[in-house]
PDB file of C-alpha atoms in Angstrom:
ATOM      1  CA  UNK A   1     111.877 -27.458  -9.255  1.00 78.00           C
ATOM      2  CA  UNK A   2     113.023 -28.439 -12.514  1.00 84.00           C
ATOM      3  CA  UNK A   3     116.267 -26.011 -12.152  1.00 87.00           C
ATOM      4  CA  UNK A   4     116.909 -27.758  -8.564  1.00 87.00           C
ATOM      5  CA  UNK A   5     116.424 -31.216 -10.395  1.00 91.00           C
ATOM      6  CA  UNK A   6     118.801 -29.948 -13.077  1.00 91.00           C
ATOM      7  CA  UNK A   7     121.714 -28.992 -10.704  1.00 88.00           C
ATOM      8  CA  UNK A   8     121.327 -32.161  -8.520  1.00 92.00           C
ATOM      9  CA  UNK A   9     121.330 -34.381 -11.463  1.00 92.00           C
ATOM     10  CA  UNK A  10     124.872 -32.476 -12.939  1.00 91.00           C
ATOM     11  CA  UNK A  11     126.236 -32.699  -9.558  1.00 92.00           C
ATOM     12  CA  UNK A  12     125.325 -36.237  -9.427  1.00 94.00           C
ATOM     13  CA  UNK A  13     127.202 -36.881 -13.270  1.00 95.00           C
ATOM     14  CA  UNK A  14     130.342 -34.473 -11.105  1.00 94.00           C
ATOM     15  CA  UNK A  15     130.734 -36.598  -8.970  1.00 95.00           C
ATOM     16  CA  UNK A  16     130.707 -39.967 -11.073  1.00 95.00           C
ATOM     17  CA  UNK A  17     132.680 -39.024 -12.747  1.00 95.00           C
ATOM     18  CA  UNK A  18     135.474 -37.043 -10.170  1.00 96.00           C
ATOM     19  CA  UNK A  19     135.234 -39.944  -7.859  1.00 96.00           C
ATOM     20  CA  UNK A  20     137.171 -42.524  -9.597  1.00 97.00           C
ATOM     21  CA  UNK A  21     140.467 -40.488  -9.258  1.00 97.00           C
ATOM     22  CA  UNK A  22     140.204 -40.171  -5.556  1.00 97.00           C
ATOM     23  CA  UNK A  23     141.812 -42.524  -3.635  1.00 97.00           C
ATOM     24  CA  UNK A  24     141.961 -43.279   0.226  1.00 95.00           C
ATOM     25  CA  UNK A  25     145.777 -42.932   1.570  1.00 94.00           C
ATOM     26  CA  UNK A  26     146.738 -45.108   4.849  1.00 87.00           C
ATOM     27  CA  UNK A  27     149.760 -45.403   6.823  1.00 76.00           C
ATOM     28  CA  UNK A  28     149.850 -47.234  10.081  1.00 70.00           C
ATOM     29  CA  UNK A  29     147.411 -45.701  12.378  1.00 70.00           C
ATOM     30  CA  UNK A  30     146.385 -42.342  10.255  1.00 76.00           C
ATOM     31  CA  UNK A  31     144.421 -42.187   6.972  1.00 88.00           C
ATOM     32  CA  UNK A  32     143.538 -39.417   4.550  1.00 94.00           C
ATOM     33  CA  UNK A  33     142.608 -38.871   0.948  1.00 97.00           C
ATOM     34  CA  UNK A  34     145.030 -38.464  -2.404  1.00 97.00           C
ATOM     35  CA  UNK A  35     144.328 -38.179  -5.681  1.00 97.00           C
ATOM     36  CA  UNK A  36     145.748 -39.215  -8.999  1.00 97.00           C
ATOM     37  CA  UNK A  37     147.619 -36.587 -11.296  1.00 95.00           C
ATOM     38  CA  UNK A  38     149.292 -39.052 -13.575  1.00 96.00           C
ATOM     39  CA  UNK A  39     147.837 -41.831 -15.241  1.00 97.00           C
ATOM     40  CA  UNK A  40     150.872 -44.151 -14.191  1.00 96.00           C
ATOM     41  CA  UNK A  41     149.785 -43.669 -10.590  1.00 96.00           C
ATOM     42  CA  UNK A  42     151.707 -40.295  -9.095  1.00 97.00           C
ATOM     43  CA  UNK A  43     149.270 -39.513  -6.468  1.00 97.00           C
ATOM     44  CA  UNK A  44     149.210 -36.146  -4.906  1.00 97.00           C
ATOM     45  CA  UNK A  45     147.876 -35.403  -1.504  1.00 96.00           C
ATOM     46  CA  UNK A  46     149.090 -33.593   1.523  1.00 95.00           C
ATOM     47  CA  UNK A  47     152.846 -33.604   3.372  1.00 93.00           C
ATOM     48  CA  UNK A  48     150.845 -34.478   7.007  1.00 91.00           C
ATOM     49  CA  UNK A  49     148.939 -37.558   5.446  1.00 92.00           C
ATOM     50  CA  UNK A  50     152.123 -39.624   4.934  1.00 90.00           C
ATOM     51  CA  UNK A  51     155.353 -37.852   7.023  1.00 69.00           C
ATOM     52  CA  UNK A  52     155.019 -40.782   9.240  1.00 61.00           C
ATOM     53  CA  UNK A  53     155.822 -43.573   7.062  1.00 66.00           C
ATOM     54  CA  UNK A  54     157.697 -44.078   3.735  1.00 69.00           C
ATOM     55  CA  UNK A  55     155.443 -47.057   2.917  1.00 78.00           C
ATOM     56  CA  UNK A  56     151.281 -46.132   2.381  1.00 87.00           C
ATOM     57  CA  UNK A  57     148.610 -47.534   0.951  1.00 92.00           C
ATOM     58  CA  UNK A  58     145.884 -46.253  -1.166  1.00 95.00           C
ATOM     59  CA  UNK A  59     142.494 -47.593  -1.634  1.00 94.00           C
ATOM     60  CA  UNK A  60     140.564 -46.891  -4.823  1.00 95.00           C
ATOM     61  CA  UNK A  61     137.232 -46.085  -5.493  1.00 93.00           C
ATOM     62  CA  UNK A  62     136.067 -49.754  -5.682  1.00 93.00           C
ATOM     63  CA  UNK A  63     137.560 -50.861  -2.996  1.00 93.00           C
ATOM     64  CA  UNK A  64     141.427 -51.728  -4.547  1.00 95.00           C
ATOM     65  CA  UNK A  65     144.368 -51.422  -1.953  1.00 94.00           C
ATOM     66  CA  UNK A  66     147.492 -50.882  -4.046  1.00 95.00           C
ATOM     67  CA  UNK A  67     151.096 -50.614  -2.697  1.00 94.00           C
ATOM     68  CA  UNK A  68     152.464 -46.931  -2.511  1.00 94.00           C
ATOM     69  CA  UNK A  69     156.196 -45.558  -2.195  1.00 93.00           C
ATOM     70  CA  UNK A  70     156.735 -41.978  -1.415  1.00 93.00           C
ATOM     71  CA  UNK A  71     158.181 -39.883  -3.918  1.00 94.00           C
ATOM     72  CA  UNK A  72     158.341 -36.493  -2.126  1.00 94.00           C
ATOM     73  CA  UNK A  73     156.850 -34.352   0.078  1.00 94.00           C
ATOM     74  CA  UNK A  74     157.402 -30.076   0.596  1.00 93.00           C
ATOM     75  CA  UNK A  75     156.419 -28.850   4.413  1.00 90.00           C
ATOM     76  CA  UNK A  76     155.881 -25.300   3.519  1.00 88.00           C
ATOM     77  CA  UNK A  77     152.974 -26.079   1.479  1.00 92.00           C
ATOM     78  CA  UNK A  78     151.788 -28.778   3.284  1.00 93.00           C
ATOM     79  CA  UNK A  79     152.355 -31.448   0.065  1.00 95.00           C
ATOM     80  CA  UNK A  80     153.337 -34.848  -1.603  1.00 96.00           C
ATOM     81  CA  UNK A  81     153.214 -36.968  -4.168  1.00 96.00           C
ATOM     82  CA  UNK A  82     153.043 -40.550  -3.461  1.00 96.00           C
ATOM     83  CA  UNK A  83     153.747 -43.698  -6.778  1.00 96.00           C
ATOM     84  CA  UNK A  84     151.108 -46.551  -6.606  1.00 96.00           C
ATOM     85  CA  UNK A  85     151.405 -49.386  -8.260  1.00 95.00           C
ATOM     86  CA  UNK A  86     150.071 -49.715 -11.538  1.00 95.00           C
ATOM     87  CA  UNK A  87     148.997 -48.128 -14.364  1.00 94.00           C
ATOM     88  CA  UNK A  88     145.970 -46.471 -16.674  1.00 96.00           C
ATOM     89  CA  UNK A  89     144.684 -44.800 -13.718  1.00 97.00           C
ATOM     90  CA  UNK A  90     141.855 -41.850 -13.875  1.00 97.00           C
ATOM     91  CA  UNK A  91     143.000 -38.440 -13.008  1.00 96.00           C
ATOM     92  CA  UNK A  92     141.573 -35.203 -12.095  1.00 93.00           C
ATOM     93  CA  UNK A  93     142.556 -31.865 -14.330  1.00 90.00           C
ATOM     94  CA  UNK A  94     143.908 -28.642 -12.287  1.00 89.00           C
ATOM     95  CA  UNK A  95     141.808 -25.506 -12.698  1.00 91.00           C
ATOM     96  CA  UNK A  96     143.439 -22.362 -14.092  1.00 85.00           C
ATOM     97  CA  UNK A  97     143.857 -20.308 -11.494  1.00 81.00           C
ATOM     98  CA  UNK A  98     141.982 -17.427 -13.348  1.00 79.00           C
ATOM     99  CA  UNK A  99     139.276 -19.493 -13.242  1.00 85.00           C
ATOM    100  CA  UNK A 100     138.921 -19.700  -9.458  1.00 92.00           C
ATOM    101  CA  UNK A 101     136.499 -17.345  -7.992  1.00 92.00           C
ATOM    102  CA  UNK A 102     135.024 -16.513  -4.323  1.00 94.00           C
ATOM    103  CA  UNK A 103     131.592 -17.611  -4.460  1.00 94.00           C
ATOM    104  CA  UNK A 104     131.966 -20.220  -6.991  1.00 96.00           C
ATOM    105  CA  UNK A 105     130.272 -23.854  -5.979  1.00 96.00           C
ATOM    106  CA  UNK A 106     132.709 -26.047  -4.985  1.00 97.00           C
ATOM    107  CA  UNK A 107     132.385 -30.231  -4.124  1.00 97.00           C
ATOM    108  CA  UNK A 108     134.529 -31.861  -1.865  1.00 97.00           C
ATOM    109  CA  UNK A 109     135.561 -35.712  -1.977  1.00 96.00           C
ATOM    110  CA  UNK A 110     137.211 -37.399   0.736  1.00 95.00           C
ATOM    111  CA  UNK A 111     137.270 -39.957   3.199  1.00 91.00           C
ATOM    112  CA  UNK A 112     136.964 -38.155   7.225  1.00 90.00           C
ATOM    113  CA  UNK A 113     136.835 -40.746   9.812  1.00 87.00           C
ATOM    114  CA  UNK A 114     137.344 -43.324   7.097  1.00 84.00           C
ATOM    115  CA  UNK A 115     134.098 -42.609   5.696  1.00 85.00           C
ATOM    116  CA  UNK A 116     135.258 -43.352   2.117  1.00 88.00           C
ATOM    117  CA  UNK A 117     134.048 -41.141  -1.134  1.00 90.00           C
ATOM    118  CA  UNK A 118     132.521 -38.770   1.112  1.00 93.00           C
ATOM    119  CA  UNK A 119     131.284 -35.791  -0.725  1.00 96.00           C
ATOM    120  CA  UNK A 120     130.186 -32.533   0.653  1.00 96.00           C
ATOM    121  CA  UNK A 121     129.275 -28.856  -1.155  1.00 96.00           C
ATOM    122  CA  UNK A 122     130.133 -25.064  -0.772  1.00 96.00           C
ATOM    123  CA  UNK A 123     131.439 -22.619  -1.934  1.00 97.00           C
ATOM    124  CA  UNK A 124     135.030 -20.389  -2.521  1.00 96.00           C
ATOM    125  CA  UNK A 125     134.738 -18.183   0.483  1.00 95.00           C
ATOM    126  CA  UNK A 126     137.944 -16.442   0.265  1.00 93.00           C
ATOM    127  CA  UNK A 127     141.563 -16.679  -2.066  1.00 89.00           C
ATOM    128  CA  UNK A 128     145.061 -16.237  -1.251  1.00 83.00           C
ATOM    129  CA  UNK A 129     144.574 -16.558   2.958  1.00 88.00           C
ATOM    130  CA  UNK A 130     147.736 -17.045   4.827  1.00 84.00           C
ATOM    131  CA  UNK A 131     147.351 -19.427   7.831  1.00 86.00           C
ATOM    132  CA  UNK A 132     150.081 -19.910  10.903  1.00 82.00           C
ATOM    133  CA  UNK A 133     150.326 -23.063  11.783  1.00 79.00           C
ATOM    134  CA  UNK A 134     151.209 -24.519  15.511  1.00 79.00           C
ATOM    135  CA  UNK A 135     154.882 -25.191  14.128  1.00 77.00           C
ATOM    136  CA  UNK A 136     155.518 -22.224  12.817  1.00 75.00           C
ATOM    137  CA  UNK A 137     154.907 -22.252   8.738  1.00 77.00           C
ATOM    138  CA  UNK A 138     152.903 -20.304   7.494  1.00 78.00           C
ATOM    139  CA  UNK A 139     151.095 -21.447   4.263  1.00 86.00           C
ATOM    140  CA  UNK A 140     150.101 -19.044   1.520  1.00 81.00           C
ATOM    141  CA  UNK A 141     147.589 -18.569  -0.880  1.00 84.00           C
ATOM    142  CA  UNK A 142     144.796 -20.884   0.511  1.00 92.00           C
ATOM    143  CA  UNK A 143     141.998 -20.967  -0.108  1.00 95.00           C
ATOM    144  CA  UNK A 144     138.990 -20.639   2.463  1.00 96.00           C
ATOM    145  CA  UNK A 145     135.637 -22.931   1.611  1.00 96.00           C
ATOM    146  CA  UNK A 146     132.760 -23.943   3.918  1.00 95.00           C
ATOM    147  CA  UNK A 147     132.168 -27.487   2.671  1.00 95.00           C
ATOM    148  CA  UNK A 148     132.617 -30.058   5.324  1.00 93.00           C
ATOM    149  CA  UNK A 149     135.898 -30.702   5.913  1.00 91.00           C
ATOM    150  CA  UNK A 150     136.868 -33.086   8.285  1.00 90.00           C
ATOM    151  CA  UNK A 151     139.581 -35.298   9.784  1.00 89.00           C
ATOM    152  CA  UNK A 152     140.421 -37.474   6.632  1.00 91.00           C
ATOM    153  CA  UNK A 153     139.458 -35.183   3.752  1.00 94.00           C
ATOM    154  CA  UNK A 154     143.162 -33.938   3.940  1.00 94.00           C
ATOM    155  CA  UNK A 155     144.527 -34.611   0.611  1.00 95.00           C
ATOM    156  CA  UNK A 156     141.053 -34.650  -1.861  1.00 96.00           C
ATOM    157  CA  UNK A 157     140.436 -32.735  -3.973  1.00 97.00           C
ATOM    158  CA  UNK A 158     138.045 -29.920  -3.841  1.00 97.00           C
ATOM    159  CA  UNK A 159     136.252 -29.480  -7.389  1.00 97.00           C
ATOM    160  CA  UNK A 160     134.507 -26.700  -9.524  1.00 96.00           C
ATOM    161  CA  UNK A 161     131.103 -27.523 -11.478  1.00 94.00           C
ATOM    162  CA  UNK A 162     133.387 -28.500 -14.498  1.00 93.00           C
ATOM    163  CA  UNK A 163     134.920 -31.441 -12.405  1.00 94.00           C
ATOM    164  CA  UNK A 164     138.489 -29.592 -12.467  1.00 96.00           C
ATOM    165  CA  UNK A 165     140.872 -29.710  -9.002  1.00 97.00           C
ATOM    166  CA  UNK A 166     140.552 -25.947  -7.484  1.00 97.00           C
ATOM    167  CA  UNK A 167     142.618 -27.012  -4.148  1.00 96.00           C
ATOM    168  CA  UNK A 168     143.926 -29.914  -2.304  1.00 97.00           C
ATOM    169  CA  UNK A 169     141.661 -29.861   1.026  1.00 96.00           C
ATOM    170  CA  UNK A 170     144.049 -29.019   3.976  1.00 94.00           C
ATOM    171  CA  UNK A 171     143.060 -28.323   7.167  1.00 92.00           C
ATOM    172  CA  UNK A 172     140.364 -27.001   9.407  1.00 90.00           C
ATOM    173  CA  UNK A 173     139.703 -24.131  12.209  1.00 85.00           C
ATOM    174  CA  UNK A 174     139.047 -25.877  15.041  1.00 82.00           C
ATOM    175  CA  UNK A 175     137.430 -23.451  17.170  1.00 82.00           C
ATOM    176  CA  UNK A 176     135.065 -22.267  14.248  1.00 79.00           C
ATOM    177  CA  UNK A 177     132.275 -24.537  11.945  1.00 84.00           C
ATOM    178  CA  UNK A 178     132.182 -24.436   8.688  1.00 84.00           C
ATOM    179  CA  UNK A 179     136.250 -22.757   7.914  1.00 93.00           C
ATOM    180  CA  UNK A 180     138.188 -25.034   6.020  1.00 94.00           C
ATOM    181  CA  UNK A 181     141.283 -24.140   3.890  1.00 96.00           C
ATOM    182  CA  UNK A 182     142.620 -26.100   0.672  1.00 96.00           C
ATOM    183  CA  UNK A 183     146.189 -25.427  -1.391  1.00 95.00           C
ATOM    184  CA  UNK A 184     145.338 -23.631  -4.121  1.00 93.00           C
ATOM    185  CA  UNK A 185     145.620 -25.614  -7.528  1.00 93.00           C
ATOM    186  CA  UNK A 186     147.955 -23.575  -8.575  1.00 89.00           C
ATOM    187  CA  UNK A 187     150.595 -24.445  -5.516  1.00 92.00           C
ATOM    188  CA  UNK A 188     149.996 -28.063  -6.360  1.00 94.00           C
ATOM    189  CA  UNK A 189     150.440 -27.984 -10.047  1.00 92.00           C
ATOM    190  CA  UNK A 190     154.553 -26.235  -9.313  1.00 92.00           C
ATOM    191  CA  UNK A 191     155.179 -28.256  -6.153  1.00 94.00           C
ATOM    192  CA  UNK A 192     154.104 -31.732  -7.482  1.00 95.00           C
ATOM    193  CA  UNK A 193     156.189 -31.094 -11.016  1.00 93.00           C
ATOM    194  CA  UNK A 194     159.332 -30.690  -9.090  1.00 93.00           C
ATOM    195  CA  UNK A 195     158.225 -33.333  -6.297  1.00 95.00           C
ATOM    196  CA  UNK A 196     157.819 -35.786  -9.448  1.00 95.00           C
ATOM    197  CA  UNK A 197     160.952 -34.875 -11.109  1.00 92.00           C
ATOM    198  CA  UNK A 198     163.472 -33.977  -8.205  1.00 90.00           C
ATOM    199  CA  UNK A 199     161.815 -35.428  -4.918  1.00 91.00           C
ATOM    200  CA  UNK A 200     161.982 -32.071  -3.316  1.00 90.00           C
ATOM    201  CA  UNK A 201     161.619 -28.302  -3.729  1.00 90.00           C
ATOM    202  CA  UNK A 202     164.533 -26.375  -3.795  1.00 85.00           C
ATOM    203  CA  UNK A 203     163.526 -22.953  -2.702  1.00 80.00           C
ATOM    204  CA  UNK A 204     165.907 -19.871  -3.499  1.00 82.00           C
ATOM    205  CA  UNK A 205     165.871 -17.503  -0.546  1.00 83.00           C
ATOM    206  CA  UNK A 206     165.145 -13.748  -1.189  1.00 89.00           C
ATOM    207  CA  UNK A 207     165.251 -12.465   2.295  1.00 90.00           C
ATOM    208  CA  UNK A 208     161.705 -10.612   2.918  1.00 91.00           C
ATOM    209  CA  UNK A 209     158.815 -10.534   4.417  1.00 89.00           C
ATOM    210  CA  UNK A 210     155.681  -9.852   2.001  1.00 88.00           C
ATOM    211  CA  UNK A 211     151.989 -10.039   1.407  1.00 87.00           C
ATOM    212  CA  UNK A 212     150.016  -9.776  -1.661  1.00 86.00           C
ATOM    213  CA  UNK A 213     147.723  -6.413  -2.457  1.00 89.00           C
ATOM    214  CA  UNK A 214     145.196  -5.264  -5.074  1.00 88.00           C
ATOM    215  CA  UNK A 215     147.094  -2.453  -7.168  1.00 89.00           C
ATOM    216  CA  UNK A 216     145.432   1.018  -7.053  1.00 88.00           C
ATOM    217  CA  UNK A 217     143.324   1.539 -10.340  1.00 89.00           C
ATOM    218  CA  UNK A 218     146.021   3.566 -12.005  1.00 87.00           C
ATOM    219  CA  UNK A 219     148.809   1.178 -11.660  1.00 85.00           C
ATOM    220  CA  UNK A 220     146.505  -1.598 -12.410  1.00 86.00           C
ATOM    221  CA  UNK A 221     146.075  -0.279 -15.322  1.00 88.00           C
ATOM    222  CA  UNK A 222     149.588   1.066 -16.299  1.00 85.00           C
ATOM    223  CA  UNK A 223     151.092  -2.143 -15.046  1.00 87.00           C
ATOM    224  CA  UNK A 224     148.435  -4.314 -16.934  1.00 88.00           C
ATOM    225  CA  UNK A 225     147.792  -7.038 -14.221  1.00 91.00           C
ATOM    226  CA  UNK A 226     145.572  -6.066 -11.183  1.00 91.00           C
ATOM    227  CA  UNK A 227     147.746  -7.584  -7.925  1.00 90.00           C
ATOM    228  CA  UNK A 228     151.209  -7.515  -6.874  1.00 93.00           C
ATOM    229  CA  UNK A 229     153.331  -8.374  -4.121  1.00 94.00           C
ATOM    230  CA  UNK A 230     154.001  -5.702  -1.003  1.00 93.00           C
ATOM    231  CA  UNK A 231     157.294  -6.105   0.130  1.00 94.00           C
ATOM    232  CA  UNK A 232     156.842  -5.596   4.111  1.00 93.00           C
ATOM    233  CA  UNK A 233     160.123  -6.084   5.422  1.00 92.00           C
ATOM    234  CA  UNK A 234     163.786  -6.580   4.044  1.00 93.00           C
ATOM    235  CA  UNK A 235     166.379  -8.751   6.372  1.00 92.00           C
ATOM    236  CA  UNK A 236     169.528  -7.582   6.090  1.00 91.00           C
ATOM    237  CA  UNK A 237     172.488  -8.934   4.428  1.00 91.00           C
ATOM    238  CA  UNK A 238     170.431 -10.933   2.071  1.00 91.00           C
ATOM    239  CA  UNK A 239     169.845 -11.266  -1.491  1.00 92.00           C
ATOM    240  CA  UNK A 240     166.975  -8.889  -1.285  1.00 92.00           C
ATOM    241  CA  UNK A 241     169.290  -6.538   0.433  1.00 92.00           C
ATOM    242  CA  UNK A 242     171.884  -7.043  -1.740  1.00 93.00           C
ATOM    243  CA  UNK A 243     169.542  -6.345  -4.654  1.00 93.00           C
ATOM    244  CA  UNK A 244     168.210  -2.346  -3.209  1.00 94.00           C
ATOM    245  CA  UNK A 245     164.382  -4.066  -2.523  1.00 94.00           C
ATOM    246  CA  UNK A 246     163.046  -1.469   0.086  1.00 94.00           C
ATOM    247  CA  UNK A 247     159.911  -1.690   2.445  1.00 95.00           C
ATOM    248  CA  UNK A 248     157.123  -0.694   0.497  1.00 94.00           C
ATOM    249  CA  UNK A 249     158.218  -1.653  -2.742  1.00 94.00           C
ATOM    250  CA  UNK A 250     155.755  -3.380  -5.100  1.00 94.00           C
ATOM    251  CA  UNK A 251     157.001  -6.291  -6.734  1.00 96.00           C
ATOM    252  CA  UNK A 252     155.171  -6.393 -10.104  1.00 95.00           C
ATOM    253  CA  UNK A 253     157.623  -9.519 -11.578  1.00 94.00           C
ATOM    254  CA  UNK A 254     160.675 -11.918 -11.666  1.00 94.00           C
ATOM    255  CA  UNK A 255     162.269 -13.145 -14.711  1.00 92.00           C
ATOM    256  CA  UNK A 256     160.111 -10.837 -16.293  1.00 91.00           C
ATOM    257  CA  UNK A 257     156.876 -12.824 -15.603  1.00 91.00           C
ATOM    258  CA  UNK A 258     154.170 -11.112 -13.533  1.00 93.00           C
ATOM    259  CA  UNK A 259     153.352 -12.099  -9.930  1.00 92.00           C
ATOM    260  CA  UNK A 260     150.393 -11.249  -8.057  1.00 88.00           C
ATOM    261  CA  UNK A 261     151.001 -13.757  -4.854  1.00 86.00           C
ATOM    262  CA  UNK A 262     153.784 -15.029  -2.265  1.00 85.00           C
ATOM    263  CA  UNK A 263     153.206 -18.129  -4.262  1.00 83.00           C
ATOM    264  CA  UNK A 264     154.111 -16.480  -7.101  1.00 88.00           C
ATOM    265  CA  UNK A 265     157.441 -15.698  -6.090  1.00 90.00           C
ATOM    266  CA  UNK A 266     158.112 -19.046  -4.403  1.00 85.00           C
ATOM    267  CA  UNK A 267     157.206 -20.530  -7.524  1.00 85.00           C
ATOM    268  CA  UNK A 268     159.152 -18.581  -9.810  1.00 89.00           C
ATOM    269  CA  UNK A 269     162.492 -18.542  -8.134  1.00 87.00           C
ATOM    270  CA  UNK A 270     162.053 -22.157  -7.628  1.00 84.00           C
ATOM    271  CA  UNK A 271     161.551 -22.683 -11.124  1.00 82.00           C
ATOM    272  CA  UNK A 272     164.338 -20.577 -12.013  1.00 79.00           C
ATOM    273  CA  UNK A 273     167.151 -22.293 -12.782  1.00 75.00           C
ATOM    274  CA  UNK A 274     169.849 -19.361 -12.473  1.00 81.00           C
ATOM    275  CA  UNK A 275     171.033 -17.669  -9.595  1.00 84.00           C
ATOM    276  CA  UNK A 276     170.063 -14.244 -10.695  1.00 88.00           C
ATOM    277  CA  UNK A 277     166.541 -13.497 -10.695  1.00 91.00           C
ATOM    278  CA  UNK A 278     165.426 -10.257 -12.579  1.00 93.00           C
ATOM    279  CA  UNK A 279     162.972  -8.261 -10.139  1.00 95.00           C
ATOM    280  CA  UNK A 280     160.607  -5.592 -11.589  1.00 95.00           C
ATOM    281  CA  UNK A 281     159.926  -3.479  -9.158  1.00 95.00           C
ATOM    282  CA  UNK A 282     157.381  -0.049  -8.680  1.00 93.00           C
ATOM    283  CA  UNK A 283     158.952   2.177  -6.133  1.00 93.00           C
ATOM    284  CA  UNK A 284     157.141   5.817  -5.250  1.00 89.00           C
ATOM    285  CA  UNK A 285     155.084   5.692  -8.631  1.00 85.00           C
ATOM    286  CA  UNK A 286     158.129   4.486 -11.167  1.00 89.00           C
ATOM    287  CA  UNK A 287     159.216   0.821 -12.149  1.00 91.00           C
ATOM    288  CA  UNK A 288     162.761  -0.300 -11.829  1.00 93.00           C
ATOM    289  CA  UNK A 289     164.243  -3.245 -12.640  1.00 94.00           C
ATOM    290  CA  UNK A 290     166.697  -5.195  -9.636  1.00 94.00           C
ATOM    291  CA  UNK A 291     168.838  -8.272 -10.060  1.00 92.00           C
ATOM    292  CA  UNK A 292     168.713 -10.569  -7.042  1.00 92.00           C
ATOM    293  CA  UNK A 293     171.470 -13.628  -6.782  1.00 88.00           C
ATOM    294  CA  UNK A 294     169.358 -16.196  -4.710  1.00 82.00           C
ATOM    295  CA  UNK A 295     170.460 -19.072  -3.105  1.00 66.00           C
ATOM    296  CA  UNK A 296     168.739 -22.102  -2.065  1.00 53.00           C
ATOM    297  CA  UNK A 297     166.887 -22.626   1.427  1.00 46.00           C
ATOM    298  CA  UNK A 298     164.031 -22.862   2.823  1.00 39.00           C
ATOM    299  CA  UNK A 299     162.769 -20.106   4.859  1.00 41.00           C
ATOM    300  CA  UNK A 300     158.734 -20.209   5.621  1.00 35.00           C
ATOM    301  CA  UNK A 301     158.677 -17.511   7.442  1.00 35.00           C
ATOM    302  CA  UNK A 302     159.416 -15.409   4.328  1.00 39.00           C
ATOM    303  CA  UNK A 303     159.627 -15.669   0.778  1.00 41.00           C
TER     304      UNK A 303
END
């Protein structure tokens, strides 16, 4: 009893203290949840919250509407950033992603059906899930969790035990209970930097389609990280193409920084501010290194 006292009396302190960086977001007749990254009021919650309106609200945790503008928002990931108005605000720290863990106890704030501050508990059921959606994107690197997610939560965070933002709560199965999928942290943290400073994401088109994959044991431990990126398919008369990248080629890195996701690539190359990106590459058992010359587009259907 006293270890069951113990937990609900730090998750009680969690969510004190998570709860006054969440904010309600509302926009004619739809609502969801945001919260703030920046203590000068950037607010970060998801593309389908706001991509009716260029003029929100958000409501904070005592009950505060401030005026919002939108800053930016990136479909493929399902993302924006909204300004409020105002300053000193409380934010919420992003996990490192090697932190992130499938079983690890999760909390979920939120506001479904306008139920504000709504907080639920679960647990990491899966990383890096890829899920279709009706329109046609395809959104990478999820994560899957089985706290209550509803209509409304879109857009909160969902926390680890140290209070720190694992995903941005997404979307739902419909047909299933208990299946809900959040953008990982670490999609938010590269989106929302260039949302912030550009107003858009400028994605650099390689020309394949890919998946990520656990290396075997003995490249894991030549290559010295334990994923990397299977390259599936190769359109022609791309910059993949162009480059030599071949159907089952691992891609280990770009720019000579390891990637172990789609949304490691995406990142990267979006980052990148050349056109040539440096691919390291294992091929039959050997690495190689490629030079692609990207070019900006966006293509969800590959990365």
């Amino acid at each position: 009893m006293k270890l069951l006292q113990q937990f609900s009396d730090d998750l009680e302190e969690l969510v004190a203290r998570a709860s006054p960086a969440v904010v309600g977001v509302e926009h004619g007749r739809g609502h969801g949840t945001g919260l703030f990254l920046t203590p000068d009021g950037y607010v970060l919650t998801n593309r389908h919250v706001v991509r009716q309106s260029r003029k929100q609200t958000v409501t904070l945790s005592t009950g505060e509407e401030r005026k919002a503008s939108f800053v930016g928002g990136d479909a493929p990931t399902d993302l924006a950033v909204l300004r409020a108005e105002g300053s000193d605000f409380p934010t919420l720290p992003l996990a490192d992603p090697k932190d992130v863990r499938m079983g690890q106890l999760v909390v979920a704030i939120g506001n479904p059906f306008r139920l504000e501050q709504s907080v639920s508990l679960g647990v990491v059921s899966a990383i890096n899930r890829s899920i279709a959606l009706p329109d046609g994107t395809l959104l990478e690197g999820m994560l899957q969790t089985d706290a209550a997610i509803n209509p409304g939560n879109s857009g909160g965070p969902l926390l680890n035990t140290r209070g720190q933002v694992v995903g941005l709560n997404t979307l739902v199965l419909p047909y299933a209970q208990g299946i809900g999928f959040a953008v990982s942290a670490t999609t938010a943290a590269w989106v929302a930097s260039l949302l912030i400073q550009r107003g858009k994401v400028e994605r650099r088109f390689l020309g394949v389609a890919a998946r990520a994959v656990a290396l075997e044991p003995e490249h894991a431990r030549d290559t010295g990280q334990p994923r990397g990126v299977l390259i599936l398919q190769v359109q022609q008369g791309t910059p993949a193409d162009d480059a030599g990248l071949q159907p089952e080629d691992l891609l280990l890195g770009i720019n000579q920084r390891p990637v172990g996701s789609v949304d490691d690539v995406q990142r990267l190359m979006a980052l990148s501010l050349h056109p040539e990106v440096r691919l390291d590459v294992l091929r039959k058992g050997r690495r190689r290194e490629l030079s692609a010359y990207v070019f900006s587009g966006v293509k969800p259907a590959a990365a």
